Amino acid sequence: MALLLWGGAHAQTASAPADTEVQPIPTLSGRVIDQTGDTLSTEQQQALSRQLAEVEVQTGSQMVILLVKRTAPEDIAAYAWRVADAWKIGRRDVGDGVLIVVARDDRRVRIEVAKALEGAIPDLAARQIIDQVIRPAFRSGQYAQGLQATVEALRKRLHGEVPPPGAPTARDDGEAIDGVFLLFVVAMMAVAGGQVLSSIMGRTGASWVSGAVAPMALHRLDASWWVMVLGALVAFAVVRLRLADRGTSLHANPSGSRSSPIVTGGWGGGSSSDSGGSFDSFSSGGGGDFGGGGASGDW
């Protein structure tokens, strides 16, 4: 079946008129190039250019927006790659460029991502930006607003403000800190309660009961499952080891006197800062090795 499909596509290509010419590549004259003539006003182009300049200052990556009427006879993906390859957007030593192509009359859009940025802007992320940001705005005729929101979404990706799939979010970090605190409380309660339980049911019984009670108490505090599991293990281990350590001395000392444990702990933190600058002119960085990364869509 794959061979048949390839053969059909090859036959269509071979039957196309030999004199069909592709769209010419525009001159790279700025960060925003509107070849449609009336999609973006001068003020809107200037605002987008300033926004793109700020992105370059913050991330070092170059981003260019190109608006054309159509890309026929090429698909927008082929056209965008050809333009990006010719313009060499991105720093020469890094190759970090992004090209946004809007084919207004075709109602097609393409986010072309250089190889160096495919980790920060994977194909799925580019597709989501098209579906969730560009399409709603363009359908209502808000081209400038849609492009501004798209640039901001890409900036967050380039600046590392959007976590990759599977990365811990702020909520996950908070839950982890709460979990550590709850485990600390469980350990302290096990130390105190284990002594009482051991006098009733012995060291082994006290260990098992502590391990069973700890997750039930944590469940009532809405702890996550992993905190409850660790809580059971911590309570069991603390009581078991604590009483084993104290057993000999307690039997050797009729008065039952014992010293209190000293528990210390601490937390550390860090800080980060970034700085910005100004950018007054634009030219291609001479990098931008594009390998077809990104996504296409319509509206």
Short mmCIF file of C-alpha atoms in Angstrom, two decimals:
data_model
loop_
_atom_site.label_atom_id
_atom_site.label_comp_id
_atom_site.label_asym_id
_atom_site.label_seq_id
_atom_site.Cartn_x
_atom_site.Cartn_y
_atom_site.Cartn_z
CA MET A 1 0.00 0.00 0.00
CA ALA A 2 2.82 2.39 0.85
CA LEU A 3 4.44 1.70 -2.51
CA LEU A 4 1.15 2.40 -4.30
CA LEU A 5 0.71 5.70 -2.47
CA TRP A 6 4.29 6.72 -3.25
CA GLY A 7 3.81 5.76 -6.87
CA GLY A 8 0.63 7.84 -7.13
CA ALA A 9 2.28 10.89 -5.62
CA HIS A 10 5.30 10.46 -7.89
CA ALA A 11 3.06 10.20 -10.93
CA GLN A 12 1.25 13.42 -9.99
CA THR A 13 4.56 15.21 -9.57
CA ALA A 14 5.83 13.94 -12.91
CA SER A 15 2.63 15.05 -14.68
CA ALA A 16 2.85 18.61 -13.33
CA PRO A 17 3.77 21.28 -15.87
CA ALA A 18 7.51 21.58 -16.18
CA ASP A 19 7.35 25.36 -16.25
CA THR A 20 5.55 25.66 -12.88
CA GLU A 21 7.66 27.99 -10.75
CA VAL A 22 7.74 28.10 -7.00
CA GLN A 23 7.18 31.30 -5.09
CA PRO A 24 10.33 33.46 -4.88
CA ILE A 25 12.08 33.83 -1.54
CA PRO A 26 11.57 37.36 -0.18
CA THR A 27 14.46 39.52 0.93
CA LEU A 28 15.07 39.34 4.67
CA SER A 29 14.43 43.00 5.45
CA GLY A 30 13.25 42.80 9.06
CA ARG A 31 11.77 40.68 11.79
CA VAL A 32 8.25 41.10 10.38
CA ILE A 33 7.68 40.94 6.62
CA ASP A 34 4.11 41.39 5.35
CA GLN A 35 3.95 40.68 1.63
CA THR A 36 0.17 40.66 1.61
CA GLY A 37 0.17 44.44 1.83
CA ASP A 38 -2.78 44.88 4.18
CA THR A 39 -2.87 42.13 6.81
CA LEU A 40 -0.85 44.05 9.41
CA SER A 41 -0.78 47.79 9.88
CA THR A 42 2.53 49.63 10.21
CA GLU A 43 1.93 50.05 13.94
CA GLN A 44 1.21 46.34 14.36
CA GLN A 45 4.37 45.40 12.47
CA GLN A 46 6.43 47.72 14.64
CA ALA A 47 4.92 46.30 17.84
CA LEU A 48 5.66 42.75 16.72
CA SER A 49 9.21 43.72 15.74
CA ARG A 50 9.83 45.15 19.21
CA GLN A 51 8.43 42.00 20.79
CA LEU A 52 10.69 39.79 18.65
CA ALA A 53 13.70 41.97 19.52
CA GLU A 54 12.96 41.47 23.22
CA VAL A 55 12.81 37.71 22.67
CA GLU A 56 16.25 37.80 21.08
CA VAL A 57 17.63 39.84 23.98
CA GLN A 58 16.18 37.44 26.55
CA THR A 59 16.94 34.12 24.87
CA GLY A 60 19.49 34.83 22.13
CA SER A 61 17.27 33.05 19.61
CA GLN A 62 16.12 34.82 16.46
CA MET A 63 12.50 34.72 15.36
CA VAL A 64 11.03 36.07 12.12
CA ILE A 65 7.42 36.40 10.91
CA LEU A 66 6.61 36.20 7.20
CA LEU A 67 3.14 36.82 5.78
CA VAL A 68 2.40 35.90 2.16
CA LYS A 69 -0.81 35.49 0.18
CA ARG A 70 -0.14 31.89 -0.80
CA THR A 71 2.65 29.33 -1.19
CA ALA A 72 1.33 27.37 -4.21
CA PRO A 73 2.49 25.24 -5.89
CA GLU A 74 4.37 24.24 -2.74
CA ASP A 75 2.90 23.10 0.52
CA ILE A 76 3.53 25.63 3.28
CA ALA A 77 5.95 23.24 5.03
CA ALA A 78 8.17 22.97 1.95
CA TYR A 79 8.00 26.71 1.34
CA ALA A 80 8.79 27.58 4.96
CA TRP A 81 11.77 25.24 5.02
CA ARG A 82 13.12 26.74 1.80
CA VAL A 83 12.83 30.28 3.16
CA ALA A 84 14.32 29.36 6.54
CA ASP A 85 17.22 27.56 4.90
CA ALA A 86 17.95 30.59 2.71
CA TRP A 87 17.64 33.18 5.48
CA LYS A 88 19.78 31.26 8.02
CA ILE A 89 17.89 32.61 11.01
CA GLY A 90 19.67 32.07 14.32
CA ARG A 91 23.12 32.52 15.75
CA ARG A 92 25.90 31.09 13.61
CA ASP A 93 27.47 29.09 16.45
CA VAL A 94 24.12 27.91 17.85
CA GLY A 95 21.67 27.78 14.95
CA ASP A 96 18.69 28.77 17.08
CA GLY A 97 16.07 30.22 14.76
CA VAL A 98 12.29 30.14 14.40
CA LEU A 99 10.29 31.15 11.34
CA ILE A 100 6.53 31.76 11.43
CA VAL A 101 4.95 31.70 7.96
CA VAL A 102 1.35 32.77 7.39
CA ALA A 103 -0.23 32.06 3.99
CA ARG A 104 -3.30 34.23 4.38
CA ASP A 105 -5.28 33.28 1.28
CA ASP A 106 -4.45 29.60 1.74
CA ARG A 107 -5.51 29.91 5.39
CA ARG A 108 -2.40 27.97 6.36
CA VAL A 109 0.30 28.65 8.95
CA ARG A 110 3.65 27.08 9.71
CA ILE A 111 6.01 27.28 12.69
CA GLU A 112 9.42 26.21 11.38
CA VAL A 113 11.87 25.32 14.15
CA ALA A 114 15.64 24.96 13.74
CA LYS A 115 17.27 21.72 14.85
CA ALA A 116 18.93 23.42 17.82
CA LEU A 117 15.53 24.39 19.24
CA GLU A 118 13.59 21.18 18.63
CA GLY A 119 14.11 20.23 22.27
CA ALA A 120 12.66 23.51 23.57
CA ILE A 121 9.91 23.62 20.93
CA PRO A 122 9.03 20.05 19.98
CA ASP A 123 6.63 19.37 17.13
CA LEU A 124 3.76 18.66 19.52
CA ALA A 125 4.24 21.99 21.29
CA ALA A 126 4.29 23.86 17.97
CA ARG A 127 1.10 22.10 16.95
CA GLN A 128 -0.59 22.99 20.23
CA ILE A 129 0.31 26.66 19.78
CA ILE A 130 -1.26 26.61 16.31
CA ASP A 131 -4.41 24.89 17.55
CA GLN A 132 -4.88 26.80 20.79
CA VAL A 133 -3.44 30.24 20.02
CA ILE A 134 -3.28 30.96 16.30
CA ARG A 135 -6.45 29.30 15.04
CA PRO A 136 -8.95 31.04 17.36
CA ALA A 137 -7.41 34.47 16.76
CA PHE A 138 -7.05 34.12 12.99
CA ARG A 139 -10.60 32.84 12.58
CA SER A 140 -11.84 36.08 14.11
CA GLY A 141 -9.52 38.14 11.90
CA GLN A 142 -7.20 39.12 14.76
CA TYR A 143 -3.92 38.43 13.00
CA ALA A 144 -1.74 40.80 15.03
CA GLN A 145 -3.14 39.61 18.36
CA GLY A 146 -2.71 35.98 17.33
CA LEU A 147 0.89 36.53 16.29
CA GLN A 148 1.69 38.43 19.48
CA ALA A 149 0.28 35.59 21.58
CA THR A 150 2.21 33.07 19.48
CA VAL A 151 5.49 34.90 19.98
CA GLU A 152 4.84 35.02 23.73
CA ALA A 153 4.08 31.28 23.83
CA LEU A 154 7.29 30.53 21.94
CA ARG A 155 9.25 32.90 24.18
CA LYS A 156 8.15 30.97 27.24
CA ARG A 157 9.35 27.78 25.59
CA LEU A 158 12.70 29.30 24.69
CA HIS A 159 13.10 30.82 28.15
CA GLY A 160 12.36 27.54 29.87
CA GLU A 161 9.18 28.78 31.55
CA VAL A 162 7.09 25.89 30.19
CA PRO A 163 8.10 22.55 31.75
CA PRO A 164 8.54 19.61 29.40
CA PRO A 165 6.20 16.63 29.71
CA GLY A 166 6.87 14.79 32.94
CA ALA A 167 8.72 17.66 34.58
CA PRO A 168 7.60 18.57 38.10
CA THR A 169 5.33 21.60 38.34
CA ALA A 170 5.19 24.09 41.19
CA ARG A 171 2.30 22.13 42.67
CA ASP A 172 4.35 18.93 42.55
CA ASP A 173 7.24 20.69 44.30
CA GLY A 174 4.90 21.90 47.04
CA GLU A 175 3.51 18.40 47.54
CA ALA A 176 7.04 17.01 47.81
CA ILE A 177 7.93 19.53 50.53
CA ASP A 178 4.70 18.76 52.41
CA GLY A 179 5.44 15.05 52.11
CA VAL A 180 8.91 15.41 53.62
CA PHE A 181 7.46 17.41 56.51
CA LEU A 182 4.79 14.77 57.17
CA LEU A 183 7.40 12.01 57.16
CA PHE A 184 9.42 13.99 59.70
CA VAL A 185 6.32 14.24 61.92
CA VAL A 186 5.69 10.50 61.53
CA ALA A 187 9.23 9.72 62.64
CA MET A 188 8.89 11.88 65.75
CA MET A 189 5.53 10.33 66.66
CA ALA A 190 6.94 6.86 66.13
CA VAL A 191 9.78 7.59 68.54
CA ALA A 192 7.35 8.72 71.23
CA GLY A 193 4.58 6.19 70.63
CA GLY A 194 6.89 3.25 70.13
CA GLN A 195 8.10 3.38 73.71
CA VAL A 196 4.54 3.15 75.00
CA LEU A 197 3.50 0.38 72.63
CA SER A 198 6.62 -1.66 73.37
CA SER A 199 5.71 -1.84 77.03
CA ILE A 200 2.38 -3.41 76.06
CA MET A 201 3.15 -5.69 73.11
CA GLY A 202 6.93 -5.82 72.83
CA ARG A 203 9.31 -4.48 70.21
CA THR A 204 7.99 -6.52 67.26
CA GLY A 205 4.36 -5.77 67.94
CA ALA A 206 5.06 -2.08 68.45
CA SER A 207 6.89 -1.92 65.12
CA TRP A 208 4.05 -3.52 63.16
CA VAL A 209 1.34 -1.45 64.83
CA SER A 210 3.27 1.77 64.19
CA GLY A 211 3.73 0.82 60.54
CA ALA A 212 -0.01 0.19 60.19
CA VAL A 213 -1.21 3.29 62.04
CA ALA A 214 1.08 5.76 60.23
CA PRO A 215 -0.51 5.50 56.74
CA MET A 216 -4.02 5.69 58.21
CA ALA A 217 -3.12 8.92 59.99
CA LEU A 218 -1.50 10.31 56.84
CA HIS A 219 -4.58 9.40 54.81
CA ARG A 220 -6.73 11.54 57.09
CA LEU A 221 -4.32 14.41 56.37
CA ASP A 222 -4.89 13.96 52.60
CA ALA A 223 -1.32 12.84 52.02
CA SER A 224 -0.43 11.36 48.65
CA TRP A 225 -0.05 7.61 48.26
CA TRP A 226 3.74 7.69 48.15
CA VAL A 227 3.84 9.62 51.44
CA MET A 228 1.58 7.01 53.06
CA VAL A 229 3.77 4.14 51.83
CA LEU A 230 6.96 5.83 53.00
CA GLY A 231 5.25 6.79 56.25
CA ALA A 232 4.52 3.13 57.00
CA LEU A 233 8.11 2.13 56.30
CA VAL A 234 9.53 5.02 58.30
CA ALA A 235 7.33 4.31 61.33
CA PHE A 236 8.16 0.60 61.27
CA ALA A 237 11.89 1.16 60.84
CA VAL A 238 12.17 3.94 63.41
CA VAL A 239 10.38 1.99 66.13
CA ARG A 240 12.24 -1.22 65.33
CA LEU A 241 15.68 0.35 65.31
CA ARG A 242 14.98 2.73 68.17
CA LEU A 243 13.82 0.01 70.52
CA ALA A 244 16.61 -2.35 69.46
CA ASP A 245 19.13 0.36 70.30
CA ARG A 246 17.52 1.06 73.64
CA GLY A 247 16.71 -2.51 74.63
CA THR A 248 20.01 -3.43 76.29
CA SER A 249 20.37 -0.19 78.22
CA LEU A 250 16.80 -0.30 79.49
CA HIS A 251 17.21 -3.80 80.82
CA ALA A 252 20.55 -2.89 82.37
CA ASN A 253 19.15 0.22 84.09
CA PRO A 254 16.32 -0.62 86.52
CA SER A 255 15.34 2.99 86.82
CA GLY A 256 14.55 3.05 83.13
CA SER A 257 16.18 6.42 82.71
CA ARG A 258 17.11 7.42 79.22
CA SER A 259 18.21 10.47 77.35
CA SER A 260 16.11 12.26 74.80
CA PRO A 261 17.15 12.13 71.16
CA ILE A 262 18.35 15.20 69.36
CA VAL A 263 16.99 15.57 65.87
CA THR A 264 18.28 18.23 63.54
CA GLY A 265 17.26 19.17 60.07
CA GLY A 266 17.38 21.99 57.63
CA TRP A 267 16.35 23.22 54.24
CA GLY A 268 18.29 25.20 51.70
CA GLY A 269 17.23 27.36 48.81
CA GLY A 270 18.65 29.26 45.91
CA SER A 271 17.91 32.19 43.75
CA SER A 272 18.42 33.11 40.15
CA SER A 273 18.38 36.30 38.19
CA ASP A 274 18.49 37.37 34.61
CA SER A 275 19.16 40.62 32.91
CA GLY A 276 18.02 42.20 29.71
CA GLY A 277 19.38 44.70 27.28
CA SER A 278 18.47 46.60 24.17
CA PHE A 279 18.45 45.68 20.50
CA ASP A 280 18.36 48.35 17.81
CA SER A 281 18.95 46.59 14.46
CA PHE A 282 18.37 43.20 12.88
CA SER A 283 20.22 40.89 10.55
CA SER A 284 20.41 37.15 10.17
CA GLY A 285 22.84 35.47 12.52
CA GLY A 286 23.94 33.12 9.76
CA GLY A 287 22.98 29.95 11.63
CA GLY A 288 19.69 28.12 11.65
CA ASP A 289 20.12 24.55 10.44
CA PHE A 290 16.51 23.61 9.73
CA GLY A 291 15.57 19.96 9.40
CA GLY A 292 11.79 20.07 9.12
CA GLY A 293 11.00 20.50 12.80
CA GLY A 294 7.85 22.36 13.79
CA ALA A 295 4.23 22.06 12.73
CA SER A 296 1.67 23.26 10.19
CA GLY A 297 -2.01 24.01 10.56
CA ASP A 298 -4.98 25.93 9.22
CA TRP A 299 -7.80 28.10 10.46
#
